[in-house]
Amino acid sequence: MVKALDLAAIEKLAYKKMGRRQTHPYREPGYIFYHGQRVAGLALQLRELIFPAETGDDEVIVIGSWFHDVAKGIEPHWEYGAHLAGKILKKYCPPQKLAQIQEIIRGHTLRKEKDYPNYVKLVQDADILDHYGTMEIWLNFSYAAGQKGTVSDVWEFYDEEYKKRLKRVKALLNYALSVEIFEEKDQFVQDFMARLRSEGEGNLFLNGEKAES
């Protein structure tokens, strides 16, 4: 019987390495740790929905997700991250699983470059999905505040740059379910930004619609 990894100890190690690190001046300290936590949860949910019987790689999916941005800020962070994780996790993971974890870290950014195994592709999709929807709004609002931007700067970004980025990123997703979830996240963002813009221009809303006389 294969011995389970000590996920609690590895999670504590991930927090020690990333829990208070600030990799971008306009992101909160520890962002990469909490992002990794969310990616792990999303990747497991995708696996359960798409491959319900394939439980064998759940541990490497979780750990790879936790550590996928461990070298964020040192580029190419996927290469440095895979190397760094190899050192950090050597005492905690057997060689085969460590190699899989490093494959996730190395491949999480290099999407569509080869036919990755599902445990890599699930993390690739989860990584994208966490960057969109409510979390995407949070990141862009934080960035705008750090740049001393205005609310109009925010909705102009969503009118222009966001729409350009959306099509490119959507094409990188691996699974139809991921695309469906991504599209729902996008619809939420567009609805929210339309209302933000309208309220920012001084309009009233009632029952979810602009109030009319």
mmCIF file of C-alpha atoms in Angstrom:
data_model
loop_
_atom_site.group_PDB
_atom_site.id
_atom_site.type_symbol
_atom_site.label_atom_id
_atom_site.label_comp_id
_atom_site.label_asym_id
_atom_site.label_seq_id
_atom_site.Cartn_x
_atom_site.Cartn_y
_atom_site.Cartn_z
ATOM 1 C CA MET A 1 0.000 0.000 0.000
ATOM 2 C CA VAL A 2 1.338 3.422 -0.950
ATOM 3 C CA LYS A 3 1.918 5.646 2.075
ATOM 4 C CA ALA A 4 -0.041 8.904 2.012
ATOM 5 C CA LEU A 5 1.927 12.133 2.039
ATOM 6 C CA ASP A 6 1.821 14.370 5.105
ATOM 7 C CA LEU A 7 -0.291 17.102 3.527
ATOM 8 C CA ALA A 8 -0.672 19.002 6.802
ATOM 9 C CA ALA A 9 3.103 19.319 7.187
ATOM 10 C CA ILE A 10 3.542 20.265 3.531
ATOM 11 C CA GLU A 11 0.811 22.895 3.785
ATOM 12 C CA LYS A 12 2.575 24.421 6.799
ATOM 13 C CA LEU A 13 5.781 24.437 4.765
ATOM 14 C CA ALA A 14 3.989 26.200 1.903
ATOM 15 C CA TYR A 15 2.744 28.864 4.312
ATOM 16 C CA LYS A 16 6.235 29.300 5.758
ATOM 17 C CA LYS A 17 7.654 29.890 2.267
ATOM 18 C CA MET A 18 4.812 31.991 0.823
ATOM 19 C CA GLY A 19 2.292 32.954 3.510
ATOM 20 C CA ARG A 20 3.616 36.487 4.029
ATOM 21 C CA ARG A 21 5.555 37.048 0.821
ATOM 22 C CA GLN A 22 4.561 39.993 -1.332
ATOM 23 C CA THR A 23 5.490 39.318 -4.943
ATOM 24 C CA HIS A 24 3.831 42.415 -6.410
ATOM 25 C CA PRO A 25 3.548 45.895 -4.854
ATOM 26 C CA TYR A 26 -0.194 46.015 -5.556
ATOM 27 C CA ARG A 27 -1.090 42.570 -4.242
ATOM 28 C CA GLU A 28 -1.618 41.647 -0.626
ATOM 29 C CA PRO A 29 1.127 39.829 1.302
ATOM 30 C CA GLY A 30 0.703 36.093 0.966
ATOM 31 C CA TYR A 31 -1.261 36.302 -2.274
ATOM 32 C CA ILE A 32 0.643 33.430 -3.896
ATOM 33 C CA PHE A 33 -0.058 31.164 -0.908
ATOM 34 C CA TYR A 34 -3.795 31.842 -0.868
ATOM 35 C CA HIS A 35 -3.966 31.704 -4.661
ATOM 36 C CA GLY A 36 -2.296 28.291 -4.490
ATOM 37 C CA GLN A 37 -4.841 27.151 -1.913
ATOM 38 C CA ARG A 38 -7.714 28.173 -4.162
ATOM 39 C CA VAL A 39 -6.122 26.593 -7.230
ATOM 40 C CA ALA A 40 -5.776 23.302 -5.348
ATOM 41 C CA GLY A 41 -9.464 23.343 -4.442
ATOM 42 C CA LEU A 42 -10.530 24.246 -7.958
ATOM 43 C CA ALA A 43 -8.290 21.609 -9.545
ATOM 44 C CA LEU A 44 -9.716 18.895 -7.294
ATOM 45 C CA GLN A 45 -13.272 19.983 -8.053
ATOM 46 C CA LEU A 46 -12.530 19.852 -11.782
ATOM 47 C CA ARG A 47 -10.994 16.403 -11.385
ATOM 48 C CA GLU A 48 -14.045 15.157 -9.460
ATOM 49 C CA LEU A 49 -16.394 16.505 -12.139
ATOM 50 C CA ILE A 50 -14.429 15.471 -15.241
ATOM 51 C CA PHE A 51 -12.562 12.353 -14.061
ATOM 52 C CA PRO A 52 -14.521 11.133 -11.008
ATOM 53 C CA ALA A 53 -12.753 7.772 -10.831
ATOM 54 C CA GLU A 54 -9.184 9.082 -11.228
ATOM 55 C CA THR A 55 -8.190 9.761 -7.621
ATOM 56 C CA GLY A 56 -4.613 8.523 -7.808
ATOM 57 C CA ASP A 57 -2.978 11.879 -8.471
ATOM 58 C CA ASP A 58 -4.948 14.009 -6.013
ATOM 59 C CA GLU A 59 -1.977 14.515 -3.695
ATOM 60 C CA VAL A 60 0.314 15.753 -6.449
ATOM 61 C CA ILE A 61 -2.470 17.990 -7.788
ATOM 62 C CA VAL A 62 -2.852 19.591 -4.365
ATOM 63 C CA ILE A 63 0.862 20.029 -3.674
ATOM 64 C CA GLY A 64 1.632 21.152 -7.218
ATOM 65 C CA SER A 65 -1.110 23.752 -6.899
ATOM 66 C CA TRP A 66 0.196 24.983 -3.555
ATOM 67 C CA PHE A 67 3.720 25.438 -4.902
ATOM 68 C CA HIS A 68 3.079 26.381 -8.540
ATOM 69 C CA ASP A 69 4.002 30.042 -7.925
ATOM 70 C CA VAL A 70 6.640 29.478 -5.260
ATOM 71 C CA ALA A 71 9.245 31.335 -7.354
ATOM 72 C CA LYS A 72 6.897 34.111 -8.530
ATOM 73 C CA GLY A 73 8.928 37.246 -9.166
ATOM 74 C CA ILE A 74 11.987 35.318 -10.376
ATOM 75 C CA GLU A 75 11.464 34.643 -14.066
ATOM 76 C CA PRO A 76 10.925 32.238 -15.629
ATOM 77 C CA HIS A 77 9.175 31.435 -12.348
ATOM 78 C CA TRP A 78 7.928 28.055 -13.583
ATOM 79 C CA GLU A 79 11.473 26.811 -14.144
ATOM 80 C CA TYR A 80 12.921 28.281 -10.968
ATOM 81 C CA GLY A 81 9.835 27.122 -9.098
ATOM 82 C CA ALA A 82 10.220 23.514 -10.216
ATOM 83 C CA HIS A 83 13.876 23.571 -9.150
ATOM 84 C CA LEU A 84 13.094 25.226 -5.809
ATOM 85 C CA ALA A 85 10.218 22.860 -5.053
ATOM 86 C CA GLY A 86 12.536 19.941 -5.710
ATOM 87 C CA LYS A 87 14.763 21.143 -2.891
ATOM 88 C CA ILE A 88 11.967 22.156 -0.516
ATOM 89 C CA LEU A 89 9.914 18.983 -0.880
ATOM 90 C CA LYS A 90 12.671 16.387 -1.203
ATOM 91 C CA LYS A 91 12.210 15.189 2.391
ATOM 92 C CA TYR A 92 8.424 15.099 2.113
ATOM 93 C CA CYS A 93 7.734 13.379 -1.222
ATOM 94 C CA PRO A 94 9.024 10.204 -2.878
ATOM 95 C CA PRO A 95 10.916 10.756 -6.151
ATOM 96 C CA GLN A 96 8.061 9.795 -8.500
ATOM 97 C CA LYS A 97 5.536 12.122 -6.875
ATOM 98 C CA LEU A 98 8.095 14.894 -6.570
ATOM 99 C CA ALA A 99 8.754 14.604 -10.310
ATOM 100 C CA GLN A 100 5.008 14.934 -10.975
ATOM 101 C CA ILE A 101 4.786 17.992 -8.717
ATOM 102 C CA GLN A 102 7.709 19.577 -10.551
ATOM 103 C CA GLU A 103 6.001 18.773 -13.859
ATOM 104 C CA ILE A 104 2.904 20.664 -12.671
ATOM 105 C CA ILE A 105 4.970 23.670 -11.609
ATOM 106 C CA ARG A 106 7.019 23.680 -14.798
ATOM 107 C CA GLY A 107 3.951 23.244 -17.010
ATOM 108 C CA HIS A 108 1.418 25.527 -15.349
ATOM 109 C CA THR A 109 2.368 28.487 -17.547
ATOM 110 C CA LEU A 110 3.488 26.631 -20.687
ATOM 111 C CA ARG A 111 -0.039 25.734 -21.738
ATOM 112 C CA LYS A 112 -0.745 24.004 -25.065
ATOM 113 C CA GLU A 113 2.970 23.438 -25.704
ATOM 114 C CA LYS A 114 2.611 19.661 -25.457
ATOM 115 C CA ASP A 115 0.099 17.002 -24.473
ATOM 116 C CA TYR A 116 0.404 17.168 -20.704
ATOM 117 C CA PRO A 117 -1.101 14.528 -18.406
ATOM 118 C CA ASN A 118 -4.406 15.383 -16.778
ATOM 119 C CA TYR A 119 -2.873 16.212 -13.403
ATOM 120 C CA VAL A 120 -0.996 19.076 -15.096
ATOM 121 C CA LYS A 121 -3.877 20.228 -17.290
ATOM 122 C CA LEU A 122 -6.275 20.355 -14.345
ATOM 123 C CA VAL A 123 -3.949 22.719 -12.486
ATOM 124 C CA GLN A 124 -3.430 24.791 -15.640
ATOM 125 C CA ASP A 125 -7.184 25.325 -15.921
ATOM 126 C CA ALA A 126 -7.676 25.924 -12.202
ATOM 127 C CA ASP A 127 -4.926 28.554 -12.275
ATOM 128 C CA ILE A 128 -6.714 30.449 -15.054
ATOM 129 C CA LEU A 129 -10.124 30.116 -13.431
ATOM 130 C CA ASP A 130 -8.902 31.571 -10.139
ATOM 131 C CA HIS A 131 -7.641 34.656 -11.960
ATOM 132 C CA TYR A 132 -11.106 35.424 -13.366
ATOM 133 C CA GLY A 133 -14.512 36.248 -11.924
ATOM 134 C CA THR A 134 -14.603 37.829 -8.472
ATOM 135 C CA MET A 135 -10.883 37.302 -7.857
ATOM 136 C CA GLU A 136 -10.066 39.056 -11.121
ATOM 137 C CA ILE A 137 -12.129 42.066 -10.038
ATOM 138 C CA TRP A 138 -10.337 42.090 -6.684
ATOM 139 C CA LEU A 139 -6.901 42.039 -8.346
ATOM 140 C CA ASN A 140 -7.742 44.829 -10.754
ATOM 141 C CA PHE A 141 -9.308 47.010 -8.068
ATOM 142 C CA SER A 142 -6.204 46.498 -5.904
ATOM 143 C CA TYR A 143 -3.985 47.428 -8.837
ATOM 144 C CA ALA A 144 -6.046 50.527 -9.632
ATOM 145 C CA ALA A 145 -5.926 51.652 -6.001
ATOM 146 C CA GLY A 146 -2.165 51.131 -5.873
ATOM 147 C CA GLN A 147 -1.752 53.158 -9.052
ATOM 148 C CA LYS A 148 -4.017 55.900 -7.656
ATOM 149 C CA GLY A 149 -6.452 55.176 -10.475
ATOM 150 C CA THR A 150 -10.058 56.302 -10.686
ATOM 151 C CA VAL A 151 -13.235 54.282 -11.070
ATOM 152 C CA SER A 152 -13.379 55.386 -14.704
ATOM 153 C CA ASP A 153 -9.885 53.955 -15.226
ATOM 154 C CA VAL A 154 -11.256 50.620 -14.037
ATOM 155 C CA TRP A 155 -14.225 50.449 -16.373
ATOM 156 C CA GLU A 156 -12.100 51.660 -19.293
ATOM 157 C CA PHE A 157 -9.769 48.724 -18.638
ATOM 158 C CA TYR A 158 -12.741 46.367 -18.841
ATOM 159 C CA ASP A 159 -13.962 48.035 -22.029
ATOM 160 C CA GLU A 160 -10.633 47.555 -23.797
ATOM 161 C CA GLU A 161 -7.764 45.516 -22.363
ATOM 162 C CA TYR A 162 -9.925 42.962 -20.545
ATOM 163 C CA LYS A 163 -11.804 42.006 -23.714
ATOM 164 C CA LYS A 164 -8.574 41.564 -25.665
ATOM 165 C CA ARG A 165 -7.118 39.347 -22.960
ATOM 166 C CA LEU A 166 -10.261 37.281 -22.528
ATOM 167 C CA LYS A 167 -10.253 35.608 -25.941
ATOM 168 C CA ARG A 168 -6.573 34.702 -25.728
ATOM 169 C CA VAL A 169 -6.857 33.228 -22.232
ATOM 170 C CA LYS A 170 -10.048 31.294 -22.948
ATOM 171 C CA ALA A 171 -8.293 29.496 -25.820
ATOM 172 C CA LEU A 172 -5.723 28.142 -23.353
ATOM 173 C CA LEU A 173 -8.242 26.117 -21.345
ATOM 174 C CA ASN A 174 -8.071 22.344 -21.700
ATOM 175 C CA TYR A 175 -11.579 21.113 -20.885
ATOM 176 C CA ALA A 176 -15.072 22.018 -22.062
ATOM 177 C CA LEU A 177 -16.240 22.309 -18.450
ATOM 178 C CA SER A 178 -13.466 24.799 -17.730
ATOM 179 C CA VAL A 179 -14.597 26.884 -20.702
ATOM 180 C CA GLU A 180 -18.190 26.810 -19.456
ATOM 181 C CA ILE A 181 -17.134 27.951 -15.978
ATOM 182 C CA PHE A 182 -14.866 30.614 -17.471
ATOM 183 C CA GLU A 183 -17.730 31.988 -19.564
ATOM 184 C CA GLU A 184 -19.972 32.184 -16.502
ATOM 185 C CA LYS A 185 -17.253 34.054 -14.617
ATOM 186 C CA ASP A 186 -16.887 36.454 -17.538
ATOM 187 C CA GLN A 187 -20.625 37.098 -17.643
ATOM 188 C CA PHE A 188 -20.586 37.958 -13.944
ATOM 189 C CA VAL A 189 -17.700 40.385 -14.498
ATOM 190 C CA GLN A 190 -19.413 42.055 -17.444
ATOM 191 C CA ASP A 191 -22.693 42.422 -15.538
ATOM 192 C CA PHE A 192 -20.886 43.812 -12.505
ATOM 193 C CA MET A 193 -18.841 46.276 -14.541
ATOM 194 C CA ALA A 194 -21.907 47.474 -16.456
ATOM 195 C CA ARG A 195 -23.595 48.259 -13.165
ATOM 196 C CA LEU A 196 -20.438 49.824 -11.719
ATOM 197 C CA ARG A 197 -20.208 52.096 -14.713
ATOM 198 C CA SER A 198 -23.882 53.054 -14.545
ATOM 199 C CA GLU A 199 -23.786 53.741 -10.802
ATOM 200 C CA GLY A 200 -20.462 55.528 -11.258
ATOM 201 C CA GLU A 201 -22.278 57.849 -13.649
ATOM 202 C CA GLY A 202 -24.912 58.522 -10.983
ATOM 203 C CA ASN A 203 -27.738 56.195 -12.009
ATOM 204 C CA LEU A 204 -30.116 54.408 -9.622
ATOM 205 C CA PHE A 205 -30.928 50.686 -9.741
ATOM 206 C CA LEU A 206 -34.070 48.968 -8.496
ATOM 207 C CA ASN A 207 -34.744 45.215 -8.639
ATOM 208 C CA GLY A 208 -31.527 44.727 -10.564
ATOM 209 C CA GLU A 209 -32.338 47.236 -13.290
ATOM 210 C CA LYS A 210 -31.787 50.926 -13.874
ATOM 211 C CA ALA A 211 -34.632 52.798 -12.172
ATOM 212 C CA GLU A 212 -36.953 54.461 -14.656
ATOM 213 C CA SER A 213 -39.668 57.070 -14.022
#
